[in-house]
Amino acid sequence: MFRSVGFGLWLVLMVADAIHAEDAVVENVVFAIHGGIGLDKAEMTPEIDKRVRAELEQALRAGFAALNKPNAVGLDAVEAAIRLMEDSPQFNAGRGAVFTHDGRNELDASIMEGKTFKAGSVAGVTTVKNPITAARAVMEKSKHVLLVSRGAEAFAAEKGLEIVDPKYFRTEERWQQLQKQLDEEKKRGQGLRVESQETAVVPQRHLTGFSFGTVGAVALDKAGNLSAGTSTGGMSNKRWGRVGDSPIIGAGTYADNEACAVSATGHGEYFIRYSVAHDIVALMKYKGLTVNAAADEVIRKKLKMAGGEGGVICLDHKGRFYPSYNTEGMYRGCITYDGQVQVRIFEN
Ligand code: ASP
């Protein structure tokens, strides 16, 4: 008796889950972005809600405008929108990035083109104003894929990109966020003790009151090509040159014209270990899953079971947009070919 009630309940939940997944697919999308996993519902205020939505809409429109310029490629839209969010002190990318344990802002970014499988990334940069532009320069102007730290900074300077004093990235709010974490660590007596991979870095969304997160974008251009990009300051209080998933092709970013474009946000250690972005593409390509089924399989099943918090935005080659996350919400938005904007946080 209990067994069949239990089974019935399970069935209802599974069906509800499937409906939720199908409901959230948006058709005819050409460009979409995310601004990280952000706050829990209880922490959200009408003022923050308004600010997030306005910033996301502005970035969406910037990407859309770039996409509609003559001869534009999807990478132009990805770069334009992410640059805007890097320049905004609200996001954990570029100016407004979180701080490392040592009080520095170390930035990571990547970009990928789904037609050619070309990709570029930078990690741990402290002087490049727009890391997404540096990532694109690595892809288009070097024979490498991933450049780190001083070398990446020297490359960016050599290619004429804008270089700034590391202080440019500092915001008081992120600094206070670090101080709070250091205090908490001291109280718990953790200091330099090495923890396990699961607990080494606390996802920064639990520690911030007002700022949004990592940023990312996916585009489908007029030639039918997909592209994706992601930019972040990583996780607050990160140590020892820690690099997350955002600059790792296949983990935080991936694009394949035959499947979809993916940009991720969340606890990077898990996204690297589970090759999240590429896993979604592989499920579509080799198993024939739809974009929503593939994304949910990885984010809401595999990753959730492993304890990895986060989400992805995905855009397939038919213009079907799907965000999947295992947190309460994810800041995200999309725009259709005729300019209809949709911005969401907690709702499907
Ligand atoms: N995924 C990023 C990282 O681990 C952080 C985030 O998305 O909030 O570096």
XYZ file of C-alpha atoms and ligand atoms in Angstrom:
357
model
C 0.000 0.000 0.000
C 2.661 2.502 1.121
C 4.795 1.359 -1.729
C 2.143 2.147 -4.322
C 1.364 5.528 -2.710
C 5.081 6.223 -2.808
C 5.292 5.120 -6.428
C 2.262 7.273 -7.333
C 3.849 10.300 -5.719
C 7.124 9.627 -7.479
C 5.275 9.373 -10.812
C 3.453 12.668 -10.209
C 6.743 14.358 -9.331
C 8.451 12.941 -12.415
C 5.635 14.127 -14.675
C 5.642 17.563 -13.016
C 9.384 17.702 -13.525
C 9.045 16.816 -17.199
C 6.362 19.470 -17.680
C 8.560 22.036 -15.957
C 11.415 21.169 -18.294
C 9.305 21.382 -21.455
C 7.635 24.592 -20.319
C 10.883 26.430 -19.950
C 12.095 25.998 -23.547
C 11.856 29.259 -25.477
C 11.709 29.004 -29.277
C 13.173 31.315 -31.943
C 15.920 32.654 -29.685
C 19.028 34.136 -31.271
C 20.825 35.397 -28.198
C 20.769 34.668 -24.462
C 22.760 35.545 -21.364
C 23.121 34.689 -17.691
C 24.320 36.676 -14.708
C 25.101 33.803 -12.361
C 23.137 31.943 -9.733
C 22.856 34.928 -7.400
C 20.684 35.180 -4.345
C 18.247 32.807 -2.712
C 14.598 33.826 -3.000
C 14.410 34.908 0.648
C 17.260 37.389 0.152
C 15.753 39.037 -2.921
C 14.234 42.514 -2.551
C 12.127 44.412 -5.110
C 15.004 46.869 -5.500
C 17.606 44.206 -6.329
C 15.105 42.408 -8.545
C 14.549 45.559 -10.570
C 18.259 46.262 -10.867
C 19.125 42.722 -12.009
C 16.419 42.711 -14.631
C 17.429 46.124 -15.984
C 21.114 45.131 -16.237
C 20.270 41.842 -17.939
C 17.965 43.507 -20.433
C 20.593 46.090 -21.299
C 23.188 43.377 -21.950
C 20.697 41.388 -24.027
C 19.932 44.387 -26.198
C 23.641 45.148 -26.639
C 24.241 41.589 -27.832
C 21.223 41.705 -30.121
C 22.382 44.994 -31.672
C 25.832 43.515 -32.294
C 24.266 40.426 -33.847
C 22.255 42.527 -36.286
C 25.142 44.558 -37.649
C 26.102 43.790 -41.266
C 28.442 40.777 -41.476
C 28.179 40.157 -37.734
C 29.063 36.770 -36.309
C 27.728 35.296 -33.077
C 31.042 35.953 -31.341
C 30.436 39.708 -31.757
C 27.213 39.453 -29.742
C 28.772 37.252 -27.069
C 31.702 39.633 -26.684
C 29.581 42.833 -26.703
C 27.164 41.661 -24.007
C 29.841 40.172 -21.786
C 31.976 43.320 -22.060
C 29.046 45.358 -20.829
C 28.570 43.068 -17.846
C 32.319 43.053 -17.139
C 32.230 46.859 -17.052
C 29.282 46.866 -14.652
C 30.335 46.704 -10.971
C 27.252 44.601 -10.271
C 28.528 41.338 -11.702
C 31.263 38.999 -10.571
C 33.234 39.618 -13.770
C 35.663 42.384 -14.683
C 35.004 45.375 -12.404
C 33.116 44.105 -9.347
C 34.791 40.690 -9.351
C 35.184 38.813 -6.085
C 38.502 38.813 -4.207
C 40.997 36.023 -3.708
C 42.117 35.041 -0.200
C 45.118 37.362 -0.711
C 42.909 40.309 -1.623
C 43.391 40.298 -5.391
C 40.933 40.173 -8.291
C 41.957 37.319 -10.588
C 39.775 37.019 -13.656
C 38.926 34.091 -15.937
C 37.106 34.057 -19.305
C 36.586 31.904 -22.372
C 34.885 31.974 -25.758
C 34.137 29.310 -28.387
C 32.797 29.083 -31.917
C 30.590 26.093 -32.766
C 31.348 25.958 -36.472
C 35.130 25.699 -36.323
C 35.616 24.423 -32.736
C 38.028 27.308 -32.301
C 38.278 28.550 -28.722
C 40.242 30.952 -26.547
C 40.629 31.467 -22.801
C 42.498 33.479 -20.215
C 42.838 32.645 -16.528
C 44.093 34.495 -13.478
C 44.501 37.868 -15.179
C 44.660 40.991 -13.002
C 45.220 43.862 -15.434
C 43.117 43.126 -18.537
C 40.030 45.344 -18.478
C 37.891 42.972 -20.545
C 38.958 39.360 -20.150
C 36.369 38.184 -22.733
C 38.096 40.301 -25.387
C 41.437 38.786 -24.366
C 39.903 35.299 -24.678
C 38.717 36.142 -28.186
C 42.154 37.514 -29.060
C 43.742 34.239 -27.891
C 41.353 32.415 -30.207
C 41.844 34.661 -33.231
C 45.377 35.985 -32.841
C 47.416 33.186 -31.300
C 48.004 29.516 -31.957
C 47.070 28.627 -28.390
C 43.795 28.076 -26.543
C 44.461 28.953 -22.887
C 46.859 31.591 -21.574
C 47.302 32.258 -17.858
C 48.372 35.022 -15.519
C 51.393 37.168 -16.493
C 51.713 35.574 -19.933
C 48.066 36.267 -20.741
C 48.499 39.859 -19.570
C 51.609 40.340 -21.718
C 49.766 38.870 -24.718
C 46.779 41.191 -24.182
C 49.057 44.233 -23.956
C 50.930 43.154 -27.097
C 47.641 42.882 -28.984
C 46.682 46.417 -27.938
C 43.888 45.521 -25.511
C 43.017 47.913 -22.709
C 45.219 47.385 -19.652
C 44.221 48.830 -16.262
C 45.630 49.112 -12.769
C 44.462 46.079 -10.721
C 42.658 48.553 -8.402
C 40.179 49.221 -11.206
C 38.384 45.935 -10.441
C 37.938 46.650 -6.733
C 34.511 47.340 -5.227
C 33.899 47.927 -1.540
C 31.078 45.455 -1.417
C 33.189 42.566 -2.729
C 35.985 43.574 -0.351
C 33.571 43.393 2.588
C 32.365 40.035 1.318
C 35.940 38.727 1.589
C 36.424 40.244 5.056
C 33.284 38.492 6.234
C 34.511 35.189 4.905
C 37.937 35.626 6.486
C 36.282 36.414 9.840
C 34.072 33.363 9.581
C 37.076 31.221 8.699
C 39.000 32.548 11.682
C 36.083 31.813 13.987
C 35.845 28.279 12.680
C 39.627 27.996 13.066
C 40.044 26.814 9.509
C 42.956 28.951 8.426
C 45.018 27.149 5.851
C 43.683 23.673 6.558
C 43.124 21.792 3.315
C 39.581 20.547 2.958
C 38.073 18.092 0.519
C 37.257 18.926 -3.114
C 33.601 19.204 -2.218
C 34.080 21.840 0.477
C 37.273 23.638 -0.496
C 35.509 26.753 -1.724
C 32.065 27.890 -0.623
C 29.877 28.945 -3.564
C 29.936 32.705 -3.488
C 26.191 33.123 -3.842
C 25.821 32.273 -0.128
C 28.062 35.102 0.853
C 26.881 38.058 -1.091
C 24.036 40.353 -0.289
C 23.749 42.597 -3.277
C 25.817 41.590 -6.261
C 25.131 39.244 -9.085
C 27.386 36.466 -10.280
C 29.430 35.150 -13.125
C 28.266 36.145 -16.601
C 27.840 34.232 -19.842
C 26.270 34.419 -23.284
C 25.220 32.143 -26.156
C 24.371 33.203 -29.706
C 22.940 31.810 -32.936
C 23.887 34.054 -35.846
C 22.279 34.539 -39.255
C 24.614 31.994 -40.843
C 23.321 29.416 -38.344
C 26.516 29.306 -36.302
C 26.513 28.910 -32.539
C 28.946 30.522 -30.112
C 29.351 30.777 -26.351
C 31.359 32.745 -23.799
C 31.752 33.049 -20.027
C 33.546 35.530 -17.750
C 34.080 35.536 -13.979
C 36.110 36.574 -10.976
C 35.717 32.982 -9.781
C 34.903 32.218 -6.186
C 35.421 34.640 -3.339
C 38.321 33.697 -1.022
C 39.850 31.345 -3.609
C 43.505 30.434 -2.950
C 46.751 29.442 -4.557
C 45.973 30.537 -8.112
C 42.732 28.565 -8.144
C 41.080 28.472 -11.569
C 37.430 27.504 -11.965
C 35.412 26.106 -14.841
C 34.716 29.385 -16.656
C 37.941 29.443 -18.734
C 37.957 25.665 -19.215
C 36.569 24.677 -22.613
C 34.191 21.763 -22.106
C 33.529 22.628 -18.453
C 32.162 26.199 -18.272
C 31.876 26.952 -21.994
C 31.274 24.923 -25.161
C 29.719 25.350 -28.612
C 29.039 22.826 -31.339
C 26.896 23.707 -34.366
C 25.495 20.167 -34.431
C 24.184 20.410 -30.866
C 24.164 23.590 -28.805
C 26.101 26.428 -27.200
C 26.542 26.316 -23.413
C 27.678 28.781 -20.743
C 27.775 27.718 -17.098
C 27.781 29.192 -13.619
C 28.192 27.536 -10.257
C 30.665 25.644 -8.125
C 33.449 25.384 -10.700
C 35.251 22.411 -9.195
C 32.242 20.225 -10.010
C 31.797 21.666 -13.489
C 35.397 20.770 -14.286
C 35.214 17.267 -12.795
C 31.991 16.469 -14.661
C 32.940 18.237 -17.951
C 29.496 19.799 -17.764
C 29.291 21.903 -20.933
C 30.707 19.199 -23.178
C 28.633 16.486 -21.493
C 25.435 18.316 -22.484
C 26.623 18.615 -26.081
C 27.665 14.940 -26.134
C 24.238 13.780 -24.898
C 22.597 15.690 -27.735
C 25.062 14.566 -30.371
C 25.552 10.929 -29.528
C 22.316 10.053 -27.773
C 19.952 12.326 -29.701
C 18.590 14.041 -26.591
C 16.812 17.391 -26.903
C 18.581 20.427 -25.453
C 16.357 20.478 -22.367
C 16.642 16.749 -21.704
C 20.429 16.847 -22.088
C 20.857 19.892 -19.844
C 18.571 18.518 -17.122
C 20.273 15.130 -17.221
C 23.590 16.771 -16.395
C 22.550 19.653 -14.130
C 19.499 18.414 -12.323
C 20.489 14.761 -12.050
C 24.231 14.081 -12.299
C 25.508 17.305 -10.794
C 22.794 17.571 -8.183
C 23.471 14.041 -6.960
C 27.167 14.843 -6.723
C 26.408 17.984 -4.670
C 27.524 20.499 -7.317
C 25.414 23.645 -7.269
C 24.890 25.699 -10.410
C 23.323 25.975 -13.805
C 23.768 26.506 -17.529
C 22.142 28.394 -20.352
C 21.910 26.423 -23.594
C 20.921 27.478 -27.104
C 20.556 24.811 -29.761
C 21.041 25.087 -33.519
C 17.286 25.498 -34.018
C 17.105 28.523 -31.713
C 15.645 26.664 -28.749
C 16.796 28.275 -25.523
C 16.855 26.333 -22.288
C 18.262 27.236 -18.876
C 18.814 24.372 -16.433
C 19.820 24.912 -12.789
C 19.688 23.013 -9.538
C 19.580 26.137 -7.368
C 16.522 28.211 -6.462
C 17.038 30.510 -9.408
C 19.433 31.748 -12.044
C 19.677 35.251 -13.493
C 19.080 34.846 -17.199
C 17.424 36.300 -20.261
C 16.931 35.692 -23.948
C 15.905 37.582 -27.056
C 14.152 36.220 -30.146
C 14.998 37.077 -33.766
C 12.183 39.683 -33.760
C 13.494 41.404 -30.628
C 11.200 39.961 -27.921
C 13.030 40.048 -24.602
C 12.443 37.670 -21.717
C 14.254 38.005 -18.374
C 13.838 35.462 -15.565
C 15.268 34.821 -12.115
C 13.306 32.258 -10.106
C 10.331 31.601 -12.340
C 10.363 29.116 -15.236
N 31.829 28.989 -11.960
C 32.593 30.050 -11.360
C 33.861 29.464 -10.803
O 33.815 28.407 -10.206
C 31.864 30.785 -10.277
C 30.411 31.135 -10.531
O 29.839 30.764 -11.539
O 29.827 31.837 -9.682
O 34.891 30.091 -10.894
